[in-house]
Every structure is written in structure tokens, then in C-alpha cells.
Coordinates of C-alpha atoms in Angstrom, one line a residue:
M1 CA -12.2 25.3 7.4
G2 CA -13.6 23.8 4.0
V3 CA -12.1 20.8 2.3
R4 CA -10.8 23.2 -0.5
T5 CA -8.6 25.7 2.1
V6 CA -7.4 22.7 3.7
L7 CA -6.5 20.6 0.5
T8 CA -4.7 24.0 -1.1
R9 CA -2.7 24.1 1.9
L10 CA -1.1 21.1 1.5
L11 CA -1.0 20.4 -1.8
P12 CA 2.1 21.4 -3.6
G13 CA 2.0 24.8 -6.3
G14 CA 1.7 24.6 -10.0
G15 CA -1.2 23.7 -12.0
S16 CA -4.8 22.4 -10.6
K17 CA -5.1 19.2 -8.6
V18 CA -8.8 17.2 -9.2
V19 CA -9.9 15.6 -5.8
V20 CA -13.1 13.1 -6.2
E21 CA -14.8 11.5 -3.5
C22 CA -17.3 9.4 -2.8
R23 CA -20.5 11.2 -1.6
N24 CA -21.8 8.2 0.6
C25 CA -18.7 7.6 2.6
G26 CA -16.0 9.9 1.4
T27 CA -13.8 7.6 -0.2
S28 CA -11.2 9.1 -2.6
V29 CA -11.1 7.6 -6.2
S30 CA -9.8 8.3 -9.4
P31 CA -11.8 10.6 -12.1
G32 CA -13.6 8.6 -14.3
T33 CA -14.7 6.0 -11.4
E34 CA -18.0 4.9 -12.0
E35 CA -18.8 3.0 -8.5
C36 CA -16.9 3.4 -4.8
P37 CA -15.1 0.0 -4.1
D38 CA -15.9 0.8 -0.3
C39 CA -19.4 1.4 -0.4
G40 CA -21.0 0.5 -3.7
E41 CA -22.5 4.2 -4.6
G42 CA -22.2 5.9 -8.1
E43 CA -22.6 9.7 -7.0
F44 CA -19.3 11.4 -6.5
S45 CA -18.0 15.2 -5.5
R46 CA -15.2 16.5 -7.5
Y47 CA -13.1 19.3 -6.2
E48 CA -10.7 21.1 -8.8
I49 CA -8.0 23.0 -6.4
P50 CA -5.9 25.5 -7.9
E51 CA -2.1 25.0 -7.0

């Protein structure tokens, strides 16, 4: 089961939700973050999940 499927099931409806995660360690961060607070990496995955 993919991340999008799981998050779509867990989040309430209405609009869309943006989830941003560090590609190195998977820590969730705020959109616009330039460096992961846990590992220092600067590459992120962005998921937009319809609600």
C-alpha cells in the first residue's frame, strides 16, 4: 500500500493536504523547509493528497 493511499484514508475530506518528507530519513517537514532538522539533507518528496 502506497503512502498516498494510507494518507488519503487517514485524513478528513475537503480540499487537499500537502505532505513533505525528507528523502533521506523520512521526517515530515513544513513546505518550504530547506534542510531536514533531523539529518541535514536538503532533498524532499512532496505529496499532494486530495481530501
